[in-house]
Amino acid sequence: DKNRESLKIASKRLPFVFVYGDIIKLDFPNNFYDIVFDRGLLIHLNEWDVTKAMDEMFRVSSKYIMNIEYHGEDGKPIEWRNGLPLYYRDMKERWKSYNVDIISDVEIPYEIDNNRVHYTLVRKHGS
């Protein structure tokens, strides 16, 4: 995460789980983490940066990548209350161009999150 205040709060509850960084240029060696996880990050990125972010997630993960993102027509703008540009992502379709197996792609129940969010889990081939 790039929000130091959020990291400070999260680290109090789960030390060593959250780190500061830029998703399009992660400062970790290849295959460093067993699992790389994002929640609502990719909706903030333009098309070029989403591809770079996915490349980085794939690079630093040795086994799994998990995304929880607003699901819809890939790249379609989301009407949002603050006017910032946000975009739907179809992570299942996006991951098909990588060397991965789709383990899961399910819509999170409306009662849990009413924003049409999908949970997508992929496993790198050979892991």
mmCIF file of N, CA and C in Angstrom:
data_model
loop_
_atom_site.group_PDB
_atom_site.id
_atom_site.type_symbol
_atom_site.label_atom_id
_atom_site.label_comp_id
_atom_site.label_asym_id
_atom_site.label_seq_id
_atom_site.Cartn_x
_atom_site.Cartn_y
_atom_site.Cartn_z
ATOM 1 N N ASP A 1 0.846 -1.187 0.000
ATOM 2 C CA ASP A 1 0.000 0.000 0.000
ATOM 3 C C ASP A 1 0.878 1.233 0.000
ATOM 4 N N LYS A 2 0.352 2.318 -0.558
ATOM 5 C CA LYS A 2 1.089 3.581 -0.570
ATOM 6 C C LYS A 2 0.585 4.546 0.500
ATOM 7 N N ASN A 3 -0.423 4.136 1.260
ATOM 8 C CA ASN A 3 -0.971 4.989 2.303
ATOM 9 C C ASN A 3 -0.313 4.612 3.635
ATOM 10 N N ARG A 4 0.628 5.430 4.058
ATOM 11 C CA ARG A 4 1.407 5.099 5.265
ATOM 12 C C ARG A 4 0.539 5.049 6.525
ATOM 13 N N GLU A 5 -0.468 5.913 6.607
ATOM 14 C CA GLU A 5 -1.334 5.915 7.792
ATOM 15 C C GLU A 5 -2.138 4.617 7.872
ATOM 16 N N SER A 6 -2.669 4.180 6.748
ATOM 17 C CA SER A 6 -3.405 2.906 6.722
ATOM 18 C C SER A 6 -2.489 1.738 7.080
ATOM 19 N N LEU A 7 -1.278 1.766 6.578
ATOM 20 C CA LEU A 7 -0.321 0.706 6.893
ATOM 21 C C LEU A 7 0.009 0.667 8.382
ATOM 22 N N LYS A 8 0.131 1.831 8.964
ATOM 23 C CA LYS A 8 0.430 1.921 10.396
ATOM 24 C C LYS A 8 -0.686 1.251 11.211
ATOM 25 N N ILE A 9 -1.923 1.543 10.855
ATOM 26 C CA ILE A 9 -3.075 0.964 11.556
ATOM 27 C C ILE A 9 -3.141 -0.550 11.329
ATOM 28 N N ALA A 10 -2.998 -0.967 10.076
ATOM 29 C CA ALA A 10 -3.072 -2.393 9.746
ATOM 30 C C ALA A 10 -1.948 -3.184 10.396
ATOM 31 N N SER A 11 -0.768 -2.611 10.443
ATOM 32 C CA SER A 11 0.388 -3.309 11.012
ATOM 33 C C SER A 11 0.266 -3.539 12.509
ATOM 34 N N LYS A 12 -0.526 -2.717 13.176
ATOM 35 C CA LYS A 12 -0.756 -2.948 14.606
ATOM 36 C C LYS A 12 -1.513 -4.254 14.827
ATOM 37 N N ARG A 13 -2.384 -4.573 13.887
ATOM 38 C CA ARG A 13 -3.189 -5.795 14.009
ATOM 39 C C ARG A 13 -2.487 -7.004 13.411
ATOM 40 N N LEU A 14 -1.775 -6.795 12.306
ATOM 41 C CA LEU A 14 -1.107 -7.903 11.617
ATOM 42 C C LEU A 14 0.302 -7.484 11.209
ATOM 43 N N PRO A 15 1.239 -7.507 12.139
ATOM 44 C CA PRO A 15 2.609 -7.121 11.809
ATOM 45 C C PRO A 15 3.185 -8.013 10.703
ATOM 46 N N PHE A 16 3.980 -7.438 9.844
ATOM 47 C CA PHE A 16 4.699 -8.136 8.775
ATOM 48 C C PHE A 16 3.813 -8.643 7.643
ATOM 49 N N VAL A 17 2.539 -8.274 7.634
ATOM 50 C CA VAL A 17 1.639 -8.698 6.553
ATOM 51 C C VAL A 17 1.558 -7.617 5.486
ATOM 52 N N PHE A 18 1.526 -6.369 5.913
ATOM 53 C CA PHE A 18 1.346 -5.261 4.987
ATOM 54 C C PHE A 18 2.658 -4.510 4.805
ATOM 55 N N VAL A 19 2.934 -4.112 3.555
ATOM 56 C CA VAL A 19 4.175 -3.398 3.271
ATOM 57 C C VAL A 19 3.890 -2.178 2.406
ATOM 58 N N TYR A 20 4.773 -1.198 2.504
ATOM 59 C CA TYR A 20 4.691 0.004 1.679
ATOM 60 C C TYR A 20 5.271 -0.311 0.306
ATOM 61 N N GLY A 21 4.615 0.178 -0.735
ATOM 62 C CA GLY A 21 5.161 -0.032 -2.066
ATOM 63 C C GLY A 21 4.251 0.490 -3.150
ATOM 64 N N ASP A 22 4.759 0.410 -4.359
ATOM 65 C CA ASP A 22 4.043 0.838 -5.553
ATOM 66 C C ASP A 22 3.763 -0.407 -6.386
ATOM 67 N N ILE A 23 2.510 -0.708 -6.616
ATOM 68 C CA ILE A 23 2.113 -1.954 -7.274
ATOM 69 C C ILE A 23 2.677 -2.096 -8.685
ATOM 70 N N ILE A 24 3.025 -1.011 -9.333
ATOM 71 C CA ILE A 24 3.552 -1.151 -10.697
ATOM 72 C C ILE A 24 5.073 -1.293 -10.726
ATOM 73 N N LYS A 25 5.693 -1.225 -9.552
ATOM 74 C CA LYS A 25 7.141 -1.458 -9.464
ATOM 75 C C LYS A 25 7.456 -1.934 -8.054
ATOM 76 N N LEU A 26 7.171 -3.196 -7.798
ATOM 77 C CA LEU A 26 7.379 -3.764 -6.465
ATOM 78 C C LEU A 26 8.858 -4.028 -6.211
ATOM 79 N N ASP A 27 9.272 -3.758 -5.002
ATOM 80 C CA ASP A 27 10.672 -3.888 -4.625
ATOM 81 C C ASP A 27 10.928 -5.234 -3.948
ATOM 82 N N PHE A 28 10.571 -6.319 -4.643
ATOM 83 C CA PHE A 28 10.763 -7.665 -4.123
ATOM 84 C C PHE A 28 11.318 -8.552 -5.235
ATOM 85 N N PRO A 29 12.095 -9.562 -4.865
ATOM 86 C CA PRO A 29 12.611 -10.488 -5.879
ATOM 87 C C PRO A 29 11.491 -11.322 -6.501
ATOM 88 N N ASN A 30 11.789 -11.937 -7.611
ATOM 89 C CA ASN A 30 10.853 -12.861 -8.252
ATOM 90 C C ASN A 30 10.464 -13.965 -7.281
ATOM 91 N N ASN A 31 9.191 -14.364 -7.327
ATOM 92 C CA ASN A 31 8.675 -15.496 -6.539
ATOM 93 C C ASN A 31 8.888 -15.332 -5.035
ATOM 94 N N PHE A 32 8.856 -14.116 -4.534
ATOM 95 C CA PHE A 32 9.167 -13.826 -3.138
ATOM 96 C C PHE A 32 8.054 -14.239 -2.176
ATOM 97 N N TYR A 33 6.799 -14.043 -2.571
ATOM 98 C CA TYR A 33 5.660 -14.350 -1.706
ATOM 99 C C TYR A 33 4.899 -15.564 -2.208
ATOM 100 N N ASP A 34 4.365 -16.353 -1.287
ATOM 101 C CA ASP A 34 3.503 -17.472 -1.674
ATOM 102 C C ASP A 34 2.204 -16.957 -2.291
ATOM 103 N N ILE A 35 1.676 -15.871 -1.740
ATOM 104 C CA ILE A 35 0.425 -15.306 -2.239
ATOM 105 C C ILE A 35 0.531 -13.785 -2.279
ATOM 106 N N VAL A 36 0.005 -13.224 -3.341
ATOM 107 C CA VAL A 36 -0.103 -11.773 -3.495
ATOM 108 C C VAL A 36 -1.589 -11.458 -3.545
ATOM 109 N N PHE A 37 -2.008 -10.457 -2.799
ATOM 110 C CA PHE A 37 -3.417 -10.151 -2.607
ATOM 111 C C PHE A 37 -3.681 -8.670 -2.851
ATOM 112 N N ASP A 38 -4.790 -8.377 -3.535
ATOM 113 C CA ASP A 38 -5.233 -6.984 -3.621
ATOM 114 C C ASP A 38 -6.729 -6.919 -3.380
ATOM 115 N N ARG A 39 -7.144 -5.815 -2.806
ATOM 116 C CA ARG A 39 -8.574 -5.571 -2.556
ATOM 117 C C ARG A 39 -8.902 -4.154 -3.002
ATOM 118 N N GLY A 40 -9.570 -4.058 -4.140
ATOM 119 C CA GLY A 40 -10.029 -2.758 -4.614
ATOM 120 C C GLY A 40 -8.917 -1.811 -5.014
ATOM 121 N N LEU A 41 -7.807 -2.346 -5.429
ATOM 122 C CA LEU A 41 -6.682 -1.518 -5.865
ATOM 123 C C LEU A 41 -6.751 -1.221 -7.363
ATOM 124 N N LEU A 42 -7.019 -2.238 -8.144
ATOM 125 C CA LEU A 42 -6.929 -2.099 -9.595
ATOM 126 C C LEU A 42 -7.996 -1.186 -10.186
ATOM 127 N N ILE A 43 -9.089 -0.955 -9.466
ATOM 128 C CA ILE A 43 -10.113 -0.042 -9.970
ATOM 129 C C ILE A 43 -9.586 1.380 -10.105
ATOM 130 N N HIS A 44 -8.507 1.688 -9.408
ATOM 131 C CA HIS A 44 -7.939 3.034 -9.420
ATOM 132 C C HIS A 44 -6.927 3.244 -10.537
ATOM 133 N N LEU A 45 -6.538 2.193 -11.234
ATOM 134 C CA LEU A 45 -5.458 2.283 -12.215
ATOM 135 C C LEU A 45 -5.975 2.372 -13.638
ATOM 136 N N ASN A 46 -5.264 3.136 -14.453
ATOM 137 C CA ASN A 46 -5.592 3.191 -15.881
ATOM 138 C C ASN A 46 -5.168 1.880 -16.544
ATOM 139 N N GLU A 47 -5.540 1.708 -17.783
ATOM 140 C CA GLU A 47 -5.309 0.444 -18.492
ATOM 141 C C GLU A 47 -3.838 0.042 -18.514
ATOM 142 N N TRP A 48 -2.965 0.971 -18.830
ATOM 143 C CA TRP A 48 -1.528 0.681 -18.919
ATOM 144 C C TRP A 48 -0.998 0.210 -17.562
ATOM 145 N N ASP A 49 -1.373 0.920 -16.494
ATOM 146 C CA ASP A 49 -0.876 0.576 -15.166
ATOM 147 C C ASP A 49 -1.470 -0.724 -14.631
ATOM 148 N N VAL A 50 -2.695 -1.078 -15.027
ATOM 149 C CA VAL A 50 -3.269 -2.363 -14.606
ATOM 150 C C VAL A 50 -2.416 -3.505 -15.147
ATOM 151 N N THR A 51 -2.028 -3.422 -16.383
ATOM 152 C CA THR A 51 -1.188 -4.470 -16.975
ATOM 153 C C THR A 51 0.148 -4.560 -16.249
ATOM 154 N N LYS A 52 0.755 -3.422 -15.964
ATOM 155 C CA LYS A 52 2.029 -3.428 -15.232
ATOM 156 C C LYS A 52 1.843 -4.001 -13.821
ATOM 157 N N ALA A 53 0.740 -3.643 -13.166
ATOM 158 C CA ALA A 53 0.471 -4.148 -11.821
ATOM 159 C C ALA A 53 0.293 -5.668 -11.839
ATOM 160 N N MET A 54 -0.443 -6.172 -12.805
ATOM 161 C CA MET A 54 -0.634 -7.620 -12.901
ATOM 162 C C MET A 54 0.686 -8.326 -13.193
ATOM 163 N N ASP A 55 1.499 -7.740 -14.051
ATOM 164 C CA ASP A 55 2.822 -8.311 -14.330
ATOM 165 C C ASP A 55 3.643 -8.406 -13.047
ATOM 166 N N GLU A 56 3.576 -7.368 -12.221
ATOM 167 C CA GLU A 56 4.324 -7.354 -10.961
ATOM 168 C C GLU A 56 3.763 -8.364 -9.965
ATOM 169 N N MET A 57 2.435 -8.455 -9.857
ATOM 170 C CA MET A 57 1.842 -9.459 -8.972
ATOM 171 C C MET A 57 2.272 -10.860 -9.393
ATOM 172 N N PHE A 58 2.239 -11.101 -10.687
ATOM 173 C CA PHE A 58 2.643 -12.405 -11.214
ATOM 174 C C PHE A 58 4.124 -12.661 -10.923
ATOM 175 N N ARG A 59 4.947 -11.665 -11.106
ATOM 176 C CA ARG A 59 6.396 -11.806 -10.918
ATOM 177 C C ARG A 59 6.765 -12.137 -9.470
ATOM 178 N N VAL A 60 6.179 -11.449 -8.501
ATOM 179 C CA VAL A 60 6.598 -11.636 -7.104
ATOM 180 C C VAL A 60 5.884 -12.793 -6.410
ATOM 181 N N SER A 61 4.841 -13.330 -7.014
ATOM 182 C CA SER A 61 4.144 -14.475 -6.430
ATOM 183 C C SER A 61 4.812 -15.773 -6.867
ATOM 184 N N SER A 62 4.994 -16.674 -5.903
ATOM 185 C CA SER A 62 5.523 -17.992 -6.253
ATOM 186 C C SER A 62 4.404 -18.999 -6.510
ATOM 187 N N LYS A 63 3.177 -18.699 -5.995
ATOM 188 C CA LYS A 63 2.090 -19.674 -6.120
ATOM 189 C C LYS A 63 0.749 -19.053 -6.511
ATOM 190 N N TYR A 64 0.241 -18.160 -5.655
ATOM 191 C CA TYR A 64 -1.134 -17.690 -5.812
ATOM 192 C C TYR A 64 -1.218 -16.174 -5.928
ATOM 193 N N ILE A 65 -2.271 -15.744 -6.617
ATOM 194 C CA ILE A 65 -2.622 -14.326 -6.687
ATOM 195 C C ILE A 65 -4.124 -14.241 -6.459
ATOM 196 N N MET A 66 -4.516 -13.372 -5.539
ATOM 197 C CA MET A 66 -5.923 -13.213 -5.202
ATOM 198 C C MET A 66 -6.314 -11.750 -5.414
ATOM 199 N N ASN A 67 -7.399 -11.558 -6.143
ATOM 200 C CA ASN A 67 -7.935 -10.222 -6.377
ATOM 201 C C ASN A 67 -9.360 -10.154 -5.865
ATOM 202 N N ILE A 68 -9.696 -9.060 -5.230
ATOM 203 C CA ILE A 68 -11.082 -8.748 -4.904
ATOM 204 C C ILE A 68 -11.335 -7.373 -5.493
ATOM 205 N N GLU A 69 -12.067 -7.344 -6.601
ATOM 206 C CA GLU A 69 -12.239 -6.122 -7.383
ATOM 207 C C GLU A 69 -13.694 -5.944 -7.803
ATOM 208 N N TYR A 70 -14.055 -4.710 -8.067
ATOM 209 C CA TYR A 70 -15.371 -4.404 -8.625
ATOM 210 C C TYR A 70 -15.430 -5.057 -9.997
ATOM 211 N N HIS A 71 -16.449 -5.866 -10.212
ATOM 212 C CA HIS A 71 -16.544 -6.650 -11.446
ATOM 213 C C HIS A 71 -17.546 -6.021 -12.408
ATOM 214 N N GLY A 72 -17.159 -5.992 -13.655
ATOM 215 C CA GLY A 72 -18.052 -5.501 -14.698
ATOM 216 C C GLY A 72 -17.328 -5.518 -16.023
ATOM 217 N N GLU A 73 -17.898 -4.830 -16.995
ATOM 218 C CA GLU A 73 -17.255 -4.734 -18.300
ATOM 219 C C GLU A 73 -15.867 -4.150 -18.111
ATOM 220 N N ASP A 74 -14.863 -4.909 -18.506
ATOM 221 C CA ASP A 74 -13.478 -4.554 -18.205
ATOM 222 C C ASP A 74 -13.111 -3.172 -18.748
ATOM 223 N N GLY A 75 -12.628 -2.322 -17.858
ATOM 224 C CA GLY A 75 -12.197 -0.979 -18.233
ATOM 225 C C GLY A 75 -13.305 0.049 -18.288
ATOM 226 N N LYS A 76 -14.552 -0.369 -18.086
ATOM 227 C CA LYS A 76 -15.669 0.573 -18.110
ATOM 228 C C LYS A 76 -15.606 1.457 -16.862
ATOM 229 N N PRO A 77 -15.774 2.766 -17.023
ATOM 230 C CA PRO A 77 -15.723 3.661 -15.853
ATOM 231 C C PRO A 77 -16.839 3.366 -14.857
ATOM 232 N N ILE A 78 -16.513 3.541 -13.592
ATOM 233 C CA ILE A 78 -17.475 3.383 -12.508
ATOM 234 C C ILE A 78 -17.957 4.768 -12.112
ATOM 235 N N GLU A 79 -19.253 4.942 -12.030
ATOM 236 C CA GLU A 79 -19.780 6.217 -11.537
ATOM 237 C C GLU A 79 -19.553 6.235 -10.034
ATOM 238 N N TRP A 80 -18.759 7.163 -9.571
ATOM 239 C CA TRP A 80 -18.363 7.205 -8.173
ATOM 240 C C TRP A 80 -18.664 8.569 -7.593
ATOM 241 N N ARG A 81 -18.941 8.613 -6.332
ATOM 242 C CA ARG A 81 -19.417 9.828 -5.671
ATOM 243 C C ARG A 81 -18.414 10.973 -5.640
ATOM 244 N N ASN A 82 -17.122 10.698 -5.692
ATOM 245 C CA ASN A 82 -16.152 11.777 -5.584
ATOM 246 C C ASN A 82 -15.581 12.245 -6.915
ATOM 247 N N GLY A 83 -16.032 11.669 -8.015
ATOM 248 C CA GLY A 83 -15.606 12.107 -9.336
ATOM 249 C C GLY A 83 -14.262 11.580 -9.795
ATOM 250 N N LEU A 84 -13.559 10.808 -8.962
ATOM 251 C CA LEU A 84 -12.289 10.230 -9.389
ATOM 252 C C LEU A 84 -12.540 9.140 -10.416
ATOM 253 N N PRO A 85 -11.620 8.970 -11.371
ATOM 254 C CA PRO A 85 -11.820 7.901 -12.357
ATOM 255 C C PRO A 85 -11.552 6.531 -11.736
ATOM 256 N N LEU A 86 -12.563 5.687 -11.748
ATOM 257 C CA LEU A 86 -12.454 4.309 -11.289
ATOM 258 C C LEU A 86 -12.955 3.409 -12.409
ATOM 259 N N TYR A 87 -12.478 2.152 -12.440
ATOM 260 C CA TYR A 87 -12.801 1.276 -13.559
ATOM 261 C C TYR A 87 -13.141 -0.130 -13.088
ATOM 262 N N TYR A 88 -14.173 -0.715 -13.712
ATOM 263 C CA TYR A 88 -14.477 -2.121 -13.484
ATOM 264 C C TYR A 88 -13.355 -2.974 -14.061
ATOM 265 N N ARG A 89 -13.177 -4.150 -13.489
ATOM 266 C CA ARG A 89 -12.190 -5.099 -13.991
ATOM 267 C C ARG A 89 -12.808 -6.495 -14.027
ATOM 268 N N ASP A 90 -12.491 -7.227 -15.069
ATOM 269 C CA ASP A 90 -12.871 -8.639 -15.173
ATOM 270 C C ASP A 90 -11.581 -9.429 -15.019
ATOM 271 N N MET A 91 -11.237 -9.731 -13.777
ATOM 272 C CA MET A 91 -9.949 -10.335 -13.484
ATOM 273 C C MET A 91 -9.826 -11.755 -14.047
ATOM 274 N N LYS A 92 -10.902 -12.491 -14.072
ATOM 275 C CA LYS A 92 -10.837 -13.844 -14.641
ATOM 276 C C LYS A 92 -10.375 -13.779 -16.092
ATOM 277 N N GLU A 93 -10.979 -12.915 -16.864
ATOM 278 C CA GLU A 93 -10.596 -12.774 -18.273
ATOM 279 C C GLU A 93 -9.168 -12.260 -18.406
ATOM 280 N N ARG A 94 -8.801 -11.311 -17.581
ATOM 281 C CA ARG A 94 -7.447 -10.742 -17.651
ATOM 282 C C ARG A 94 -6.380 -11.790 -17.344
ATOM 283 N N TRP A 95 -6.619 -12.635 -16.340
ATOM 284 C CA TRP A 95 -5.612 -13.622 -15.961
ATOM 285 C C TRP A 95 -5.453 -14.724 -16.998
ATOM 286 N N LYS A 96 -6.409 -14.885 -17.890
ATOM 287 C CA LYS A 96 -6.312 -15.945 -18.907
ATOM 288 C C LYS A 96 -5.117 -15.763 -19.839
ATOM 289 N N SER A 97 -4.580 -14.562 -19.937
ATOM 290 C CA SER A 97 -3.422 -14.339 -20.806
ATOM 291 C C SER A 97 -2.098 -14.603 -20.083
ATOM 292 N N TYR A 98 -2.165 -15.027 -18.824
ATOM 293 C CA TYR A 98 -0.973 -15.362 -18.036
ATOM 294 C C TYR A 98 -0.874 -16.875 -17.892
ATOM 295 N N ASN A 99 0.249 -17.336 -17.443
ATOM 296 C CA ASN A 99 0.502 -18.759 -17.254
ATOM 297 C C ASN A 99 -0.038 -19.192 -15.884
ATOM 298 N N VAL A 100 -1.378 -19.205 -15.765
ATOM 299 C CA VAL A 100 -2.038 -19.499 -14.493
ATOM 300 C C VAL A 100 -3.240 -20.411 -14.717
ATOM 301 N N ASP A 101 -3.657 -21.047 -13.627
ATOM 302 C CA ASP A 101 -4.935 -21.752 -13.584
ATOM 303 C C ASP A 101 -5.894 -20.890 -12.788
ATOM 304 N N ILE A 102 -7.124 -20.745 -13.276
ATOM 305 C CA ILE A 102 -8.162 -20.032 -12.534
ATOM 306 C C ILE A 102 -8.703 -21.013 -11.498
ATOM 307 N N ILE A 103 -8.492 -20.727 -10.225
ATOM 308 C CA ILE A 103 -8.969 -21.591 -9.151
ATOM 309 C C ILE A 103 -10.403 -21.228 -8.783
ATOM 310 N N SER A 104 -10.668 -19.919 -8.704
ATOM 311 C CA SER A 104 -11.992 -19.462 -8.286
ATOM 312 C C SER A 104 -12.264 -18.081 -8.872
ATOM 313 N N ASP A 105 -13.503 -17.855 -9.231
ATOM 314 C CA ASP A 105 -13.963 -16.533 -9.643
ATOM 315 C C ASP A 105 -15.442 -16.469 -9.292
ATOM 316 N N VAL A 106 -15.725 -15.878 -8.147
ATOM 317 C CA VAL A 106 -17.104 -15.843 -7.670
ATOM 318 C C VAL A 106 -17.493 -14.431 -7.251
ATOM 319 N N GLU A 107 -18.769 -14.162 -7.413
ATOM 320 C CA GLU A 107 -19.292 -12.882 -6.949
ATOM 321 C C GLU A 107 -19.501 -12.958 -5.439
ATOM 322 N N ILE A 108 -19.010 -11.972 -4.740
ATOM 323 C CA ILE A 108 -19.210 -11.905 -3.295
ATOM 324 C C ILE A 108 -20.677 -11.557 -3.052
ATOM 325 N N PRO A 109 -21.346 -12.258 -2.149
ATOM 326 C CA PRO A 109 -22.773 -12.007 -1.920
ATOM 327 C C PRO A 109 -23.066 -10.542 -1.602
ATOM 328 N N TYR A 110 -24.185 -10.087 -2.113
ATOM 329 C CA TYR A 110 -24.622 -8.696 -1.941
ATOM 330 C C TYR A 110 -24.680 -8.299 -0.468
ATOM 331 N N GLU A 111 -25.039 -9.232 0.390
ATOM 332 C CA GLU A 111 -25.142 -8.952 1.820
ATOM 333 C C GLU A 111 -23.786 -8.609 2.432
ATOM 334 N N ILE A 112 -22.718 -9.099 1.838
ATOM 335 C CA ILE A 112 -21.369 -8.829 2.328
ATOM 336 C C ILE A 112 -20.820 -7.551 1.708
ATOM 337 N N ASP A 113 -21.014 -7.400 0.394
ATOM 338 C CA ASP A 113 -20.529 -6.207 -0.313
ATOM 339 C C ASP A 113 -21.487 -5.933 -1.463
ATOM 340 N N ASN A 114 -22.174 -4.815 -1.415
ATOM 341 C CA ASN A 114 -23.213 -4.524 -2.409
ATOM 342 C C ASN A 114 -22.682 -3.801 -3.648
ATOM 343 N N ASN A 115 -21.398 -3.932 -3.931
ATOM 344 C CA ASN A 115 -20.801 -3.236 -5.073
ATOM 345 C C ASN A 115 -20.456 -4.142 -6.245
ATOM 346 N N ARG A 116 -21.072 -5.306 -6.320
ATOM 347 C CA ARG A 116 -20.781 -6.275 -7.397
ATOM 348 C C ARG A 116 -19.294 -6.571 -7.485
ATOM 349 N N VAL A 117 -18.795 -7.125 -6.396
ATOM 350 C CA VAL A 117 -17.385 -7.433 -6.258
ATOM 351 C C VAL A 117 -17.159 -8.919 -6.527
ATOM 352 N N HIS A 118 -16.073 -9.219 -7.235
ATOM 353 C CA HIS A 118 -15.689 -10.604 -7.485
ATOM 354 C C HIS A 118 -14.404 -10.923 -6.750
ATOM 355 N N TYR A 119 -14.358 -12.157 -6.267
ATOM 356 C CA TYR A 119 -13.151 -12.737 -5.671
ATOM 357 C C TYR A 119 -12.564 -13.663 -6.731
ATOM 358 N N THR A 120 -11.336 -13.395 -7.143
ATOM 359 C CA THR A 120 -10.671 -14.211 -8.154
ATOM 360 C C THR A 120 -9.364 -14.727 -7.578
ATOM 361 N N LEU A 121 -9.154 -16.032 -7.663
ATOM 362 C CA LEU A 121 -7.927 -16.657 -7.193
ATOM 363 C C LEU A 121 -7.317 -17.434 -8.341
ATOM 364 N N VAL A 122 -6.024 -17.202 -8.595
ATOM 365 C CA VAL A 122 -5.307 -17.938 -9.627
ATOM 366 C C VAL A 122 -4.064 -18.562 -9.028
ATOM 367 N N ARG A 123 -3.622 -19.660 -9.658
ATOM 368 C CA ARG A 123 -2.393 -20.345 -9.252
ATOM 369 C C ARG A 123 -1.454 -20.383 -10.448
ATOM 370 N N LYS A 124 -0.223 -19.984 -10.219
ATOM 371 C CA LYS A 124 0.764 -20.031 -11.272
ATOM 372 C C LYS A 124 1.019 -21.489 -11.675
ATOM 373 N N HIS A 125 1.171 -21.746 -12.969
ATOM 374 C CA HIS A 125 1.501 -23.093 -13.425
ATOM 375 C C HIS A 125 2.828 -23.510 -12.820
ATOM 376 N N GLY A 126 2.907 -24.769 -12.439
ATOM 377 C CA GLY A 126 4.139 -25.307 -11.891
ATOM 378 C C GLY A 126 4.346 -25.014 -10.422
ATOM 379 N N SER A 127 3.341 -24.420 -9.764
ATOM 380 C CA SER A 127 3.524 -24.110 -8.335
ATOM 381 C C SER A 127 2.750 -25.077 -7.459
#
